[in-house]
Structure formats: structure tokens, C-alpha cells
Amino acid sequence: MSTDMYGVRVLHVDPDQLRVVLQVFVVYYDTGSRTHIPLPGEEPGVFLHFLHQSASGYPSGDKRNGPLGKALSVDDILNYEWVDTHARRFISDVRCVETLNDPPTEEQWEELHDFYYERGGTWQDEELLIQGEYEIRVTDRKWLQHLSEGQSWATASFPMNGDSWTAEDAPYLPDLAQPALTLRPFETTSGSVKFDSVEGMEFSDDGRYLAVCSDQARVWVYDTADWSQTVHTRAGDWVVPVLMWVPGEHVLVVKDYSIGGEPEEERQWAYDVDQGREVERPFQFGHRRSADGAYRISPNGTREGGFDLHGDEREPSRRLSHSGGSWDPIQCHAFSGDSSRLFLGAQQNLYVVDPAKGEVVDKVMDASERLFEMASNPDGSYLAVCSFSRKLDYLDFGKDRPHELCVWRMADKKIILGHQFRTYIGQLAWSPGDGRWLAAVVEPMGEGQFHQGSAEIAVFRMGPGEMGPGESH
């Protein structure tokens, strides 16, 4: 028999208003280590499990016939990947309005037990249990038809990592469920593509072009008006090519990756996309620049593993100390499109820098098990992040460890949108200006495919799509 994780009670139900208020008790503890399963967050997946269980009688075997139990089979509800993505077909909003006993006091821990089971609609020591009150909005009144005030049940369901965005977020978020289009740069190339993949990808400052550079310095440029390929050329020989646009121009440069603490070799390849030819331009220093060109960063070689911040001058104007001198090397970085924020991602920690001050103004410790790539929307209010999957505990990946693409809402530092890939994600770029496009390099994981010229670019449009109730899945 599965161990119960939560107890659920209906406090109020109003089908006409598409609203139900649930009280959720934590009923699983480890009193020896003073740990417990956390209260659910505000993502709808676990609450869809709660409502389905009360409507279908699963797993107790009760014969219940609520509409939600008929709309979703047991196979549906146990397909965690599908529930992660499509719970919003049924639950439009979840708000935690109150919590109690979270965390328990030392005196409460002394009185708590490891397991609590439902007996006649109640649980022993209810006044001691960690609990939360949640206001749930559903998409159709029939999903609440089977509920009544005071109804209680136990559940072995657990929190998942599904989407929790709101209607206010929707216009600013990419539809990760389905790319608007897929670019295949290596389909137009010739010669050996062994050991070749996409190394860099950047939108021009005005968002008109998306430039792509490979490990072997192949360069492609796409016109974002119709996504036609306007440039396909070679940028010469570079050990690790770095791609960058000249500020305010449709001129690309490719140069070598510089090592922290050493001056860059002032050698680059420059190409004018509008004129279709190589040109001369002043050397573009740094590893990344802000959209307006006011700020650049370059590795500083310090024990932090961080970056220096430059103004208009080549020499660093500010040395960033993102981790207070401790070792926390930066793996990825992104400026917001308005240059007001610089985001630095270490392996697990996220740092938010005000470039004007050169100071860390916010941070999220243990933001992810591993951060790989990131891109900011124009004003820095949302951050796209490629990371290890948060879903490894309940999705079967076998020996592979693919990436998940998530979107952070920076106002409260919550992950509100995510899509589980069965691939690696190599690069991310969010278009400036209207922030209409998010581009992600998708790299196959399969044997004989990784870094063999098989990388594709998935381009997502803003505005998450949803399947309506009753549509095929």
C-alpha cells in the first residue's frame, strides 16, 4: 500500500464561480531527521491528482462517477509528463492563501509521528500538522460537481514541477509546447560536420536578424521577418569561436574565446550582413555585451570564477564580486534587453547584477541542480534557463540526462513554465525589442549524433498554447 503524503479536505465549493477551497495536511514526516514532505506549491498538477482521486475513487477502488473521473483515465493521471504539461486544461489557477505550522516548532516535532492515516474523514493531531489553505479555480464547473463541503480523503500524490503561470504572465511567455518553426542550419552546409555543433547564437540589437556560429566557425544568419537564411559563410579558423554583433549595426564579428585574467588578442573576423561582405571594424572585446553596448563582461581569472564589468573603456571599470570571494564559477550569463540587469548563473546559484552599480542586487541560491544556459526577455522580468531536469524523480529517462527549458518570473524568482526535452540545449537567445521570439539550440543526445552537425534551432513564439478540454493528447 502506498504511503499517504497528504490529507485533503473541502472547505468551500462554488461550482458557479468555478472555485473550490481545499485544506491540505502534510501527513508524512521523518521525525528522526526533522524533515517532511513540503506543502504543495501553486502548480496545478498535484491538485489535478487530488481532484481526480476524489472524482474517480482511485486508488481505493471506490466506484465513483464524477465527470473528472470520466474525462481522465487512471492511465492519463499516472502519465506524469502529460499531467505536467496539460493540468491547466482543468485547473486555471492555484493560490495558497494561508499556511499553519510550517515549519513545526521543536515542541511540535516532539509530538509529531512519522505517518498519519485518514480515519472517518479526520487525522490524528490535526492541530499539529503542517497545513495550507488553497483557493483553486477550474476551467469547467463540472470538474467540481462531485465535491461537497467537509469531504475529506487521503492521497499518495506528490508535488510535481508543472506550469504555474497566470493570465498576466501569458503574453510574455514562450509557447514551449510547440516551436513556431525549426531551423536546420547544417542542412545547407557542405564538407565534414564531424565534431561540429552550434557554439554561439545572438539576435541583432534591433531583432531583425538571428546569427548562428558553429564550433568550426560556420556562420548562418536568418532574417526574422520570414526566417529565410540570408547568410551562410565561414569565419576562418578559431579555437573556440565567440560570436558578437557590433553595437547598432548589422555587422557580425567572430573571434577567439579569451582566458580569464589574460588580455584578448585583438584579432577578429567582421561581416556586414546588409552588404554581404567582410569589413573592417574596431575590435569588439568581451564575452558578452549589453544590447546598447554600454556594458561588456570578460572573465577576470579570480578565485571566484567570475567576470569583470567594462564600460566604454577596454580596461575593467568594475570588478564584480558575485559570491563574496568564495569559489562559485559562472557557467552562463545574460543581459536584459534594456541593459538594466546582468544575470550570472553558476552551477547551482543565480546572481542578479545591477550593471550601473556593479553590484549583486539579488540572488537565488540552489536555483537548480545545474544551470547551463540562460537568456533574458527585454526588460529582465522573465529569464529562460536551461538546466538539468527537475522531473528525474518521476519521469523515466533511462541512462540519459536530458535538459529542461524553464522560464523564471523574476518578480518572485519562481519557475512558472517548463518543458522537458529529450535532448541537450546548447544555446538560448531571446529577441530584443518586442521580445517576440525565444530561440533554443537543440542538440541530439543519441550515440553518433552528438556534435555531428545534427543540431537544430527551435524558435518559440510568445504566448503559451493550451489544449482545450476534450482535445486529443
Tab-separated table of C-alpha atoms in Angstrom:
chain	number	residue	atom	x	y	z
A	1	MET	CA	0.000	0.000	0.000
A	2	SER	CA	1.315	3.453	-0.882
A	3	THR	CA	2.191	5.768	1.988
A	4	ASP	CA	-0.146	8.746	2.234
A	5	MET	CA	1.572	12.071	1.619
A	6	TYR	CA	-1.303	14.491	2.173
A	7	GLY	CA	-4.747	14.750	3.615
A	8	VAL	CA	-7.259	16.881	1.702
A	9	ARG	CA	-10.489	18.477	2.930
A	10	VAL	CA	-13.024	20.616	1.059
A	11	LEU	CA	-13.599	23.861	2.979
A	12	HIS	CA	-15.819	25.554	0.413
A	13	VAL	CA	-17.043	24.736	-3.102
A	14	ASP	CA	-18.806	27.059	-5.546
A	15	PRO	CA	-19.197	25.422	-8.989
A	16	ASP	CA	-20.903	28.504	-10.445
A	17	GLN	CA	-17.780	30.542	-9.663
A	18	LEU	CA	-15.501	27.677	-10.771
A	19	ARG	CA	-13.924	27.808	-7.305
A	20	VAL	CA	-13.060	25.385	-4.532
A	21	VAL	CA	-11.060	25.962	-1.337
A	22	LEU	CA	-9.045	22.989	-0.099
A	23	GLN	CA	-7.264	22.410	3.176
A	24	VAL	CA	-4.169	20.265	2.644
A	25	PHE	CA	-2.438	18.477	5.559
A	26	VAL	CA	1.095	17.068	5.433
A	27	VAL	CA	0.741	13.537	6.830
A	28	TYR	CA	4.207	12.123	6.103
A	29	TYR	CA	7.185	13.058	8.320
A	30	ASP	CA	10.608	11.806	9.339
A	31	THR	CA	10.684	12.856	12.955
A	32	GLY	CA	14.165	11.440	13.474
A	33	SER	CA	15.740	13.825	10.953
A	34	ARG	CA	13.160	16.596	11.492
A	35	THR	CA	12.204	16.571	7.799
A	36	HIS	CA	8.906	16.277	5.969
A	37	ILE	CA	7.386	16.346	2.505
A	38	PRO	CA	6.731	20.017	1.714
A	39	LEU	CA	3.334	21.559	1.215
A	40	PRO	CA	2.384	21.722	-2.468
A	41	GLY	CA	3.319	24.876	-4.342
A	42	GLU	CA	0.962	26.621	-6.718
A	43	GLU	CA	1.425	24.443	-9.800
A	44	PRO	CA	-1.799	22.683	-10.811
A	45	GLY	CA	-0.560	19.118	-11.426
A	46	VAL	CA	-0.765	17.809	-7.872
A	47	PHE	CA	-4.193	19.440	-7.400
A	48	LEU	CA	-5.456	17.751	-10.553
A	49	HIS	CA	-4.368	14.491	-8.905
A	50	PHE	CA	-6.283	15.453	-5.747
A	51	LEU	CA	-9.497	16.257	-7.616
A	52	HIS	CA	-9.273	13.247	-9.907
A	53	GLN	CA	-8.830	10.933	-6.947
A	54	SER	CA	-11.920	12.327	-5.243
A	55	ALA	CA	-13.876	12.037	-8.500
A	56	SER	CA	-12.786	8.550	-9.556
A	57	GLY	CA	-12.182	6.675	-6.326
A	58	TYR	CA	-8.669	5.742	-7.462
A	59	PRO	CA	-6.688	4.100	-5.870
A	60	SER	CA	-9.159	2.889	-3.214
A	61	GLY	CA	-11.339	1.092	-5.741
A	62	ASP	CA	-14.478	3.022	-4.804
A	63	LYS	CA	-16.975	3.250	-7.660
A	64	ARG	CA	-17.302	6.985	-8.162
A	65	ASN	CA	-18.547	8.625	-11.318
A	66	GLY	CA	-17.613	12.302	-11.161
A	67	PRO	CA	-17.147	13.935	-14.594
A	68	LEU	CA	-13.443	14.463	-13.950
A	69	GLY	CA	-13.055	10.746	-13.250
A	70	LYS	CA	-14.678	10.008	-16.604
A	71	ALA	CA	-12.699	12.644	-18.523
A	72	LEU	CA	-9.336	11.315	-17.307
A	73	SER	CA	-8.466	7.657	-17.044
A	74	VAL	CA	-6.057	6.248	-14.458
A	75	ASP	CA	-3.505	5.895	-17.272
A	76	ASP	CA	-3.905	9.610	-18.030
A	77	ILE	CA	-3.416	10.740	-14.462
A	78	LEU	CA	-0.392	8.468	-13.964
A	79	ASN	CA	1.271	9.874	-17.081
A	80	TYR	CA	3.196	12.487	-15.118
A	81	GLU	CA	4.730	14.123	-18.163
A	82	TRP	CA	1.269	14.684	-19.657
A	83	VAL	CA	-0.106	15.983	-16.345
A	84	ASP	CA	2.845	18.393	-16.041
A	85	THR	CA	2.013	19.908	-19.395
A	86	HIS	CA	-1.786	19.738	-19.531
A	87	ALA	CA	-3.081	20.120	-15.975
A	88	ARG	CA	-4.101	23.652	-16.942
A	89	ARG	CA	-6.775	22.190	-19.210
A	90	PHE	CA	-8.674	21.556	-15.983
A	91	ILE	CA	-7.204	23.902	-13.339
A	92	SER	CA	-6.663	27.514	-14.349
A	93	ASP	CA	-5.240	28.927	-11.122
A	94	VAL	CA	-3.936	27.855	-7.703
A	95	ARG	CA	-3.311	30.267	-4.836
A	96	CYS	CA	-2.010	29.338	-1.399
A	97	VAL	CA	-3.802	31.796	0.880
A	98	GLU	CA	-2.672	30.590	4.310
A	99	THR	CA	-0.293	28.137	5.975
A	100	LEU	CA	-0.020	26.826	9.526
A	101	ASN	CA	2.756	25.051	11.481
A	102	ASP	CA	5.237	25.464	8.633
A	103	PRO	CA	7.825	24.828	9.891
A	104	PRO	CA	6.949	22.978	13.111
A	105	THR	CA	8.431	24.210	16.358
A	106	GLU	CA	10.753	21.960	18.325
A	107	GLU	CA	7.898	21.300	20.755
A	108	GLN	CA	5.623	20.272	17.878
A	109	TRP	CA	8.266	17.935	16.477
A	110	GLU	CA	8.364	16.161	19.825
A	111	GLU	CA	4.647	15.385	19.485
A	112	LEU	CA	4.524	14.517	15.773
A	113	HIS	CA	4.542	10.961	14.369
A	114	ASP	CA	6.012	9.755	11.091
A	115	PHE	CA	2.740	8.631	9.494
A	116	TYR	CA	-0.867	9.767	9.758
A	117	TYR	CA	-3.829	7.980	8.220
A	118	GLU	CA	-7.341	9.158	7.498
A	119	ARG	CA	-9.975	7.751	9.860
A	120	GLY	CA	-13.550	8.776	9.232
A	121	GLY	CA	-12.596	11.961	7.403
A	122	THR	CA	-10.129	13.223	10.037
A	123	TRP	CA	-6.492	12.796	11.026
A	124	GLN	CA	-4.953	12.451	14.440
A	125	ASP	CA	-3.239	15.611	15.765
A	126	GLU	CA	-4.724	17.857	13.065
A	127	GLU	CA	-3.871	20.928	15.098
A	128	LEU	CA	-0.161	19.955	14.946
A	129	LEU	CA	0.078	19.041	11.271
A	130	ILE	CA	1.665	21.294	8.675
A	131	GLN	CA	-1.229	22.539	6.577
A	132	GLY	CA	-2.164	25.025	3.922
A	133	GLU	CA	-5.346	26.545	2.551
A	134	TYR	CA	-5.558	26.716	-1.242
A	135	GLU	CA	-8.013	28.508	-3.497
A	136	ILE	CA	-8.426	26.577	-6.751
A	137	ARG	CA	-10.035	27.838	-9.966
A	138	VAL	CA	-11.111	25.259	-12.557
A	139	THR	CA	-11.930	25.585	-16.260
A	140	ASP	CA	-15.402	23.990	-16.084
A	141	ARG	CA	-17.933	23.758	-13.258
A	142	LYS	CA	-18.391	20.031	-13.880
A	143	TRP	CA	-14.875	19.358	-12.545
A	144	LEU	CA	-16.281	20.332	-9.109
A	145	GLN	CA	-19.619	18.550	-9.415
A	146	HIS	CA	-18.623	15.630	-7.195
A	147	LEU	CA	-17.364	17.767	-4.273
A	148	SER	CA	-19.135	18.802	-1.074
A	149	GLU	CA	-18.032	20.849	1.908
A	150	GLY	CA	-16.393	18.771	4.620
A	151	GLN	CA	-15.457	15.965	2.224
A	152	SER	CA	-12.023	14.543	3.093
A	153	TRP	CA	-9.655	11.996	1.618
A	154	ALA	CA	-6.032	10.848	1.866
A	155	THR	CA	-3.674	10.779	-1.086
A	156	ALA	CA	-0.270	9.414	-2.022
A	157	SER	CA	0.085	12.051	-4.757
A	158	PHE	CA	3.151	14.269	-4.574
A	159	PRO	CA	4.190	17.725	-5.818
A	160	MET	CA	5.325	17.864	-9.413
A	161	ASN	CA	7.026	20.578	-11.411
A	162	GLY	CA	4.309	21.656	-13.772
A	163	ASP	CA	3.494	25.104	-15.083
A	164	SER	CA	2.105	27.745	-12.717
A	165	TRP	CA	1.957	30.885	-14.883
A	166	THR	CA	-1.022	33.206	-14.657
A	167	ALA	CA	-3.084	35.068	-17.243
A	168	GLU	CA	-0.976	38.164	-16.507
A	169	ASP	CA	2.205	36.268	-17.433
A	170	ALA	CA	0.848	34.642	-20.584
A	171	PRO	CA	1.582	37.347	-23.209
A	172	TYR	CA	5.248	37.457	-22.189
A	173	LEU	CA	5.976	33.738	-22.153
A	174	PRO	CA	7.076	31.440	-24.986
A	175	ASP	CA	4.880	28.546	-26.069
A	176	LEU	CA	7.361	25.809	-25.178
A	177	ALA	CA	4.919	23.026	-26.054
A	178	GLN	CA	5.420	23.546	-29.779
A	179	PRO	CA	8.079	25.529	-31.704
A	180	ALA	CA	6.696	28.033	-34.179
A	181	LEU	CA	9.417	26.836	-36.543
A	182	THR	CA	12.610	24.796	-36.573
A	183	LEU	CA	15.802	25.926	-38.316
A	184	ARG	CA	18.279	23.327	-39.571
A	185	PRO	CA	21.484	25.206	-40.397
A	186	PHE	CA	23.623	22.175	-41.165
A	187	GLU	CA	21.271	21.073	-43.953
A	188	THR	CA	22.720	23.828	-46.145
A	189	THR	CA	26.376	23.188	-45.415
A	190	SER	CA	28.968	21.075	-47.217
A	191	GLY	CA	32.067	19.253	-46.092
A	192	SER	CA	32.651	17.324	-42.892
A	193	VAL	CA	30.471	18.221	-39.924
A	194	LYS	CA	32.198	15.797	-37.566
A	195	PHE	CA	32.616	17.394	-34.120
A	196	ASP	CA	30.583	20.403	-35.254
A	197	SER	CA	27.624	21.935	-33.473
A	198	VAL	CA	26.229	25.389	-32.698
A	199	GLU	CA	28.628	27.325	-30.463
A	200	GLY	CA	27.022	30.785	-30.448
A	201	MET	CA	23.685	32.399	-31.260
A	202	GLU	CA	22.671	36.068	-30.965
A	203	PHE	CA	19.880	38.341	-32.194
A	204	SER	CA	20.908	41.667	-33.692
A	205	ASP	CA	20.161	44.685	-31.497
A	206	ASP	CA	17.007	45.515	-33.465
A	207	GLY	CA	15.861	41.876	-33.583
A	208	ARG	CA	15.902	41.790	-37.387
A	209	TYR	CA	18.485	39.015	-37.668
A	210	LEU	CA	19.439	35.878	-35.776
A	211	ALA	CA	23.107	34.958	-36.211
A	212	VAL	CA	24.443	31.452	-35.571
A	213	CYS	CA	28.046	30.275	-35.359
A	214	SER	CA	29.295	26.680	-35.165
A	215	ASP	CA	32.305	25.134	-33.395
A	216	GLN	CA	34.110	25.151	-36.734
A	217	ALA	CA	33.221	28.828	-37.343
A	218	ARG	CA	30.482	28.231	-39.878
A	219	VAL	CA	28.162	31.243	-39.804
A	220	TRP	CA	24.480	31.484	-40.720
A	221	VAL	CA	22.182	34.500	-40.484
A	222	TYR	CA	18.374	34.349	-40.590
A	223	ASP	CA	16.016	37.216	-41.337
A	224	THR	CA	13.380	37.090	-38.581
A	225	ALA	CA	10.726	38.665	-40.837
A	226	ASP	CA	10.301	35.386	-42.736
A	227	TRP	CA	13.116	33.251	-41.230
A	228	SER	CA	14.875	32.929	-44.556
A	229	GLN	CA	18.604	32.181	-44.482
A	230	THR	CA	20.383	35.297	-45.750
A	231	VAL	CA	23.996	34.377	-44.945
A	232	HIS	CA	25.919	31.118	-44.995
A	233	THR	CA	29.673	31.552	-44.873
A	234	ARG	CA	32.854	30.642	-42.990
A	235	ALA	CA	34.536	32.966	-40.482
A	236	GLY	CA	38.038	31.479	-40.704
A	237	ASP	CA	39.838	29.373	-38.091
A	238	TRP	CA	39.224	29.944	-34.391
A	239	VAL	CA	39.991	27.664	-31.447
A	240	VAL	CA	36.695	28.426	-29.655
A	241	PRO	CA	34.735	30.976	-31.697
A	242	VAL	CA	32.852	33.777	-29.951
A	243	LEU	CA	30.044	35.470	-31.897
A	244	MET	CA	29.063	39.122	-31.293
A	245	TRP	CA	27.230	41.931	-33.115
A	246	VAL	CA	28.781	45.390	-33.443
A	247	PRO	CA	26.523	47.724	-31.403
A	248	GLY	CA	23.812	49.344	-33.505
A	249	GLU	CA	24.960	47.700	-36.747
A	250	HIS	CA	24.166	44.611	-38.789
A	251	VAL	CA	27.822	43.656	-38.586
A	252	LEU	CA	28.926	40.353	-37.066
A	253	VAL	CA	32.306	39.617	-35.534
A	254	VAL	CA	33.815	36.238	-34.680
A	255	LYS	CA	36.922	35.962	-32.506
A	256	ASP	CA	38.632	33.549	-30.107
A	257	TYR	CA	37.398	32.811	-26.592
A	258	SER	CA	39.664	34.607	-24.130
A	259	ILE	CA	41.045	33.070	-20.957
A	260	GLY	CA	40.329	34.777	-17.647
A	261	GLY	CA	42.949	37.236	-16.491
A	262	GLU	CA	44.724	37.487	-19.862
A	263	PRO	CA	44.228	40.320	-22.384
A	264	GLU	CA	42.372	39.379	-25.532
A	265	GLU	CA	44.260	39.066	-28.785
A	266	GLU	CA	42.840	41.861	-30.928
A	267	ARG	CA	42.080	39.707	-33.921
A	268	GLN	CA	38.589	39.183	-35.346
A	269	TRP	CA	36.545	38.453	-38.467
A	270	ALA	CA	33.843	41.033	-39.278
A	271	TYR	CA	30.999	40.670	-41.769
A	272	ASP	CA	28.376	43.206	-42.869
A	273	VAL	CA	25.105	41.300	-43.293
A	274	ASP	CA	23.392	44.061	-45.285
A	275	GLN	CA	26.293	44.420	-47.727
A	276	GLY	CA	27.058	40.709	-47.820
A	277	ARG	CA	30.825	41.101	-47.449
A	278	GLU	CA	33.691	41.127	-44.958
A	279	VAL	CA	34.507	44.552	-43.497
A	280	GLU	CA	36.835	46.203	-41.009
A	281	ARG	CA	35.560	47.278	-37.591
A	282	PRO	CA	37.177	48.188	-34.259
A	283	PHE	CA	37.910	45.137	-32.141
A	284	GLN	CA	34.886	44.027	-30.099
A	285	PHE	CA	36.232	42.943	-26.725
A	286	GLY	CA	34.493	40.900	-24.037
A	287	HIS	CA	32.481	37.692	-23.893
A	288	ARG	CA	29.088	39.377	-23.914
A	289	ARG	CA	27.761	42.905	-24.193
A	290	SER	CA	24.535	44.654	-23.303
A	291	ALA	CA	22.135	45.473	-26.127
A	292	ASP	CA	23.057	49.150	-26.094
A	293	GLY	CA	26.777	48.395	-25.946
A	294	ALA	CA	27.194	50.302	-22.677
A	295	TYR	CA	28.434	47.265	-20.736
A	296	ARG	CA	30.602	44.268	-21.507
A	297	ILE	CA	31.885	41.398	-19.396
A	298	SER	CA	35.073	39.376	-19.586
A	299	PRO	CA	36.437	36.609	-17.330
A	300	ASN	CA	38.656	38.011	-14.590
A	301	GLY	CA	40.598	34.933	-13.526
A	302	THR	CA	39.839	35.432	-9.838
A	303	ARG	CA	39.239	32.612	-7.409
A	304	GLU	CA	35.501	33.280	-7.658
A	305	GLY	CA	35.458	32.249	-11.306
A	306	GLY	CA	33.664	35.455	-12.198
A	307	PHE	CA	33.705	38.341	-14.661
A	308	ASP	CA	34.831	41.918	-14.849
A	309	LEU	CA	32.371	44.564	-15.950
A	310	HIS	CA	33.530	47.088	-18.557
A	311	GLY	CA	32.102	50.401	-19.598
A	312	ASP	CA	33.231	52.071	-22.821
A	313	GLU	CA	36.879	51.527	-21.932
A	314	ARG	CA	38.815	48.362	-22.644
A	315	GLU	CA	40.081	48.163	-19.076
A	316	PRO	CA	37.571	46.892	-16.470
A	317	SER	CA	35.656	49.679	-14.803
A	318	ARG	CA	34.224	47.416	-12.093
A	319	ARG	CA	35.305	44.068	-10.725
A	320	LEU	CA	32.274	42.057	-9.798
A	321	SER	CA	32.367	40.015	-6.617
A	322	HIS	CA	29.308	37.853	-7.082
A	323	SER	CA	29.969	35.296	-4.341
A	324	GLY	CA	31.895	37.245	-1.724
A	325	GLY	CA	35.224	35.730	-2.677
A	326	SER	CA	34.211	32.064	-2.436
A	327	TRP	CA	34.600	29.657	-5.362
A	328	ASP	CA	31.427	29.695	-7.458
A	329	PRO	CA	32.442	29.835	-11.129
A	330	ILE	CA	29.961	31.371	-13.559
A	331	GLN	CA	28.707	28.970	-16.224
A	332	CYS	CA	26.301	31.215	-18.167
A	333	HIS	CA	25.250	34.848	-18.367
A	334	ALA	CA	22.764	37.204	-19.990
A	335	PHE	CA	21.975	40.916	-20.066
A	336	SER	CA	18.375	42.047	-20.071
A	337	GLY	CA	17.405	43.752	-23.328
A	338	ASP	CA	17.191	47.165	-21.624
A	339	SER	CA	20.685	46.695	-20.074
A	340	SER	CA	19.296	47.236	-16.566
A	341	ARG	CA	20.254	43.768	-15.337
A	342	LEU	CA	23.039	41.249	-15.783
A	343	PHE	CA	22.189	37.658	-14.847
A	344	LEU	CA	25.019	35.329	-13.823
A	345	GLY	CA	24.417	31.608	-13.496
A	346	ALA	CA	26.880	29.470	-11.543
A	347	GLN	CA	26.427	25.714	-11.416
A	348	GLN	CA	23.584	25.958	-8.894
A	349	ASN	CA	23.210	29.610	-7.950
A	350	LEU	CA	21.736	32.578	-9.803
A	351	TYR	CA	23.060	36.120	-9.258
A	352	VAL	CA	21.354	39.327	-10.421
A	353	VAL	CA	23.668	42.297	-11.000
A	354	ASP	CA	22.888	45.990	-11.470
A	355	PRO	CA	25.473	46.944	-14.143
A	356	ALA	CA	25.254	50.649	-13.311
A	357	LYS	CA	26.432	49.917	-9.765
A	358	GLY	CA	28.435	46.784	-10.495
A	359	GLU	CA	26.758	45.112	-7.517
A	360	VAL	CA	24.752	41.956	-6.881
A	361	VAL	CA	21.236	43.172	-6.057
A	362	ASP	CA	19.505	39.804	-5.815
A	363	LYS	CA	20.350	36.124	-5.848
A	364	VAL	CA	18.723	32.706	-5.756
A	365	MET	CA	20.818	30.088	-4.003
A	366	ASP	CA	20.324	26.467	-5.074
A	367	ALA	CA	18.287	27.719	-8.021
A	368	SER	CA	18.855	24.435	-9.849
A	369	GLU	CA	20.910	21.282	-9.653
A	370	ARG	CA	22.829	22.643	-12.658
A	371	LEU	CA	22.423	25.782	-14.789
A	372	PHE	CA	23.717	25.574	-18.367
A	373	GLU	CA	22.372	28.462	-20.461
A	374	MET	CA	20.146	31.493	-19.961
A	375	ALA	CA	18.533	34.350	-21.856
A	376	SER	CA	16.565	37.342	-20.606
A	377	ASN	CA	13.472	38.929	-22.085
A	378	PRO	CA	13.745	42.648	-22.970
A	379	ASP	CA	13.128	44.141	-19.519
A	380	GLY	CA	14.551	41.340	-17.366
A	381	SER	CA	11.188	40.369	-15.881
A	382	TYR	CA	11.459	36.804	-17.216
A	383	LEU	CA	14.507	34.591	-17.601
A	384	ALA	CA	14.752	31.490	-19.783
A	385	VAL	CA	17.066	28.910	-18.240
A	386	CYS	CA	18.367	25.585	-19.498
A	387	SER	CA	19.038	23.232	-16.594
A	388	PHE	CA	19.095	19.605	-15.541
A	389	SER	CA	15.611	18.160	-15.432
A	390	ARG	CA	13.585	18.809	-12.270
A	391	LYS	CA	11.494	15.757	-13.154
A	392	LEU	CA	14.038	12.956	-12.818
A	393	ASP	CA	12.275	11.525	-9.797
A	394	TYR	CA	9.093	10.686	-11.676
A	395	LEU	CA	9.935	10.527	-15.397
A	396	ASP	CA	11.823	7.616	-16.907
A	397	PHE	CA	14.904	8.793	-18.799
A	398	GLY	CA	16.954	5.627	-18.568
A	399	LYS	CA	20.686	6.324	-18.614
A	400	ASP	CA	20.312	9.702	-20.324
A	401	ARG	CA	20.067	13.016	-18.530
A	402	PRO	CA	18.357	15.481	-20.859
A	403	HIS	CA	17.776	19.172	-20.292
A	404	GLU	CA	14.686	21.070	-19.270
A	405	LEU	CA	13.930	24.562	-20.533
A	406	CYS	CA	12.310	26.703	-17.827
A	407	VAL	CA	11.118	30.283	-17.511
A	408	TRP	CA	11.681	32.155	-14.259
A	409	ARG	CA	9.413	35.014	-13.197
A	410	MET	CA	11.982	37.308	-11.626
A	411	ALA	CA	9.500	39.321	-9.545
A	412	ASP	CA	9.231	36.378	-7.133
A	413	LYS	CA	12.009	34.120	-8.522
A	414	LYS	CA	9.570	31.300	-9.284
A	415	ILE	CA	9.796	28.822	-12.125
A	416	ILE	CA	6.394	29.221	-13.776
A	417	LEU	CA	6.886	27.417	-17.089
A	418	GLY	CA	8.928	24.427	-18.160
A	419	HIS	CA	9.266	21.933	-20.962
A	420	GLN	CA	11.091	18.629	-20.703
A	421	PHE	CA	13.290	17.938	-23.711
A	422	ARG	CA	14.745	14.566	-24.660
A	423	THR	CA	17.851	16.361	-25.892
A	424	TYR	CA	20.531	18.772	-24.774
A	425	ILE	CA	20.002	22.514	-25.169
A	426	GLY	CA	23.149	24.210	-26.406
A	427	GLN	CA	22.358	27.946	-26.624
A	428	LEU	CA	19.494	30.332	-25.842
A	429	ALA	CA	18.638	33.755	-27.305
A	430	TRP	CA	15.610	35.964	-26.609
A	431	SER	CA	14.832	38.631	-29.207
A	432	PRO	CA	15.196	42.257	-28.046
A	433	GLY	CA	12.640	44.997	-28.612
A	434	ASP	CA	9.248	43.307	-28.614
A	435	GLY	CA	10.684	40.079	-27.157
A	436	ARG	CA	8.639	38.083	-29.639
A	437	TRP	CA	10.949	35.104	-30.121
A	438	LEU	CA	12.936	32.683	-27.966
A	439	ALA	CA	15.447	30.553	-29.854
A	440	ALA	CA	16.955	27.364	-28.409
A	441	VAL	CA	19.655	25.163	-29.914
A	442	VAL	CA	18.543	21.546	-29.624
A	443	GLU	CA	21.385	19.018	-29.701
A	444	PRO	CA	20.608	15.273	-30.036
A	445	MET	CA	21.890	13.027	-27.267
A	446	GLY	CA	21.921	9.777	-29.193
A	447	GLU	CA	25.115	7.874	-29.865
A	448	GLY	CA	26.666	9.024	-33.126
A	449	GLN	CA	24.537	12.204	-33.216
A	450	PHE	CA	26.021	14.453	-30.543
A	451	HIS	CA	28.194	17.196	-32.113
A	452	GLN	CA	27.860	15.669	-35.567
A	453	GLY	CA	26.154	18.535	-37.364
A	454	SER	CA	22.692	17.461	-36.211
A	455	ALA	CA	21.877	20.493	-34.052
A	456	GLU	CA	18.613	22.297	-34.799
A	457	ILE	CA	17.233	25.629	-33.632
A	458	ALA	CA	13.744	25.606	-32.147
A	459	VAL	CA	12.119	29.041	-32.333
A	460	PHE	CA	9.263	29.664	-29.910
A	461	ARG	CA	6.687	32.438	-30.170
A	462	MET	CA	5.381	34.312	-27.125
A	463	GLY	CA	2.023	33.229	-25.685
A	464	PRO	CA	1.822	29.675	-24.235
A	465	GLY	CA	-0.634	27.467	-26.101
A	466	GLU	CA	-3.091	25.195	-24.354
A	467	MET	CA	-5.185	22.225	-25.394
A	468	GLY	CA	-8.836	22.674	-24.651
A	469	PRO	CA	-10.747	20.022	-22.641
A	470	GLY	CA	-11.654	17.096	-24.803
A	471	GLU	CA	-8.912	17.663	-27.397
A	472	SER	CA	-6.616	14.803	-28.309
A	473	HIS	CA	-3.482	14.213	-26.271
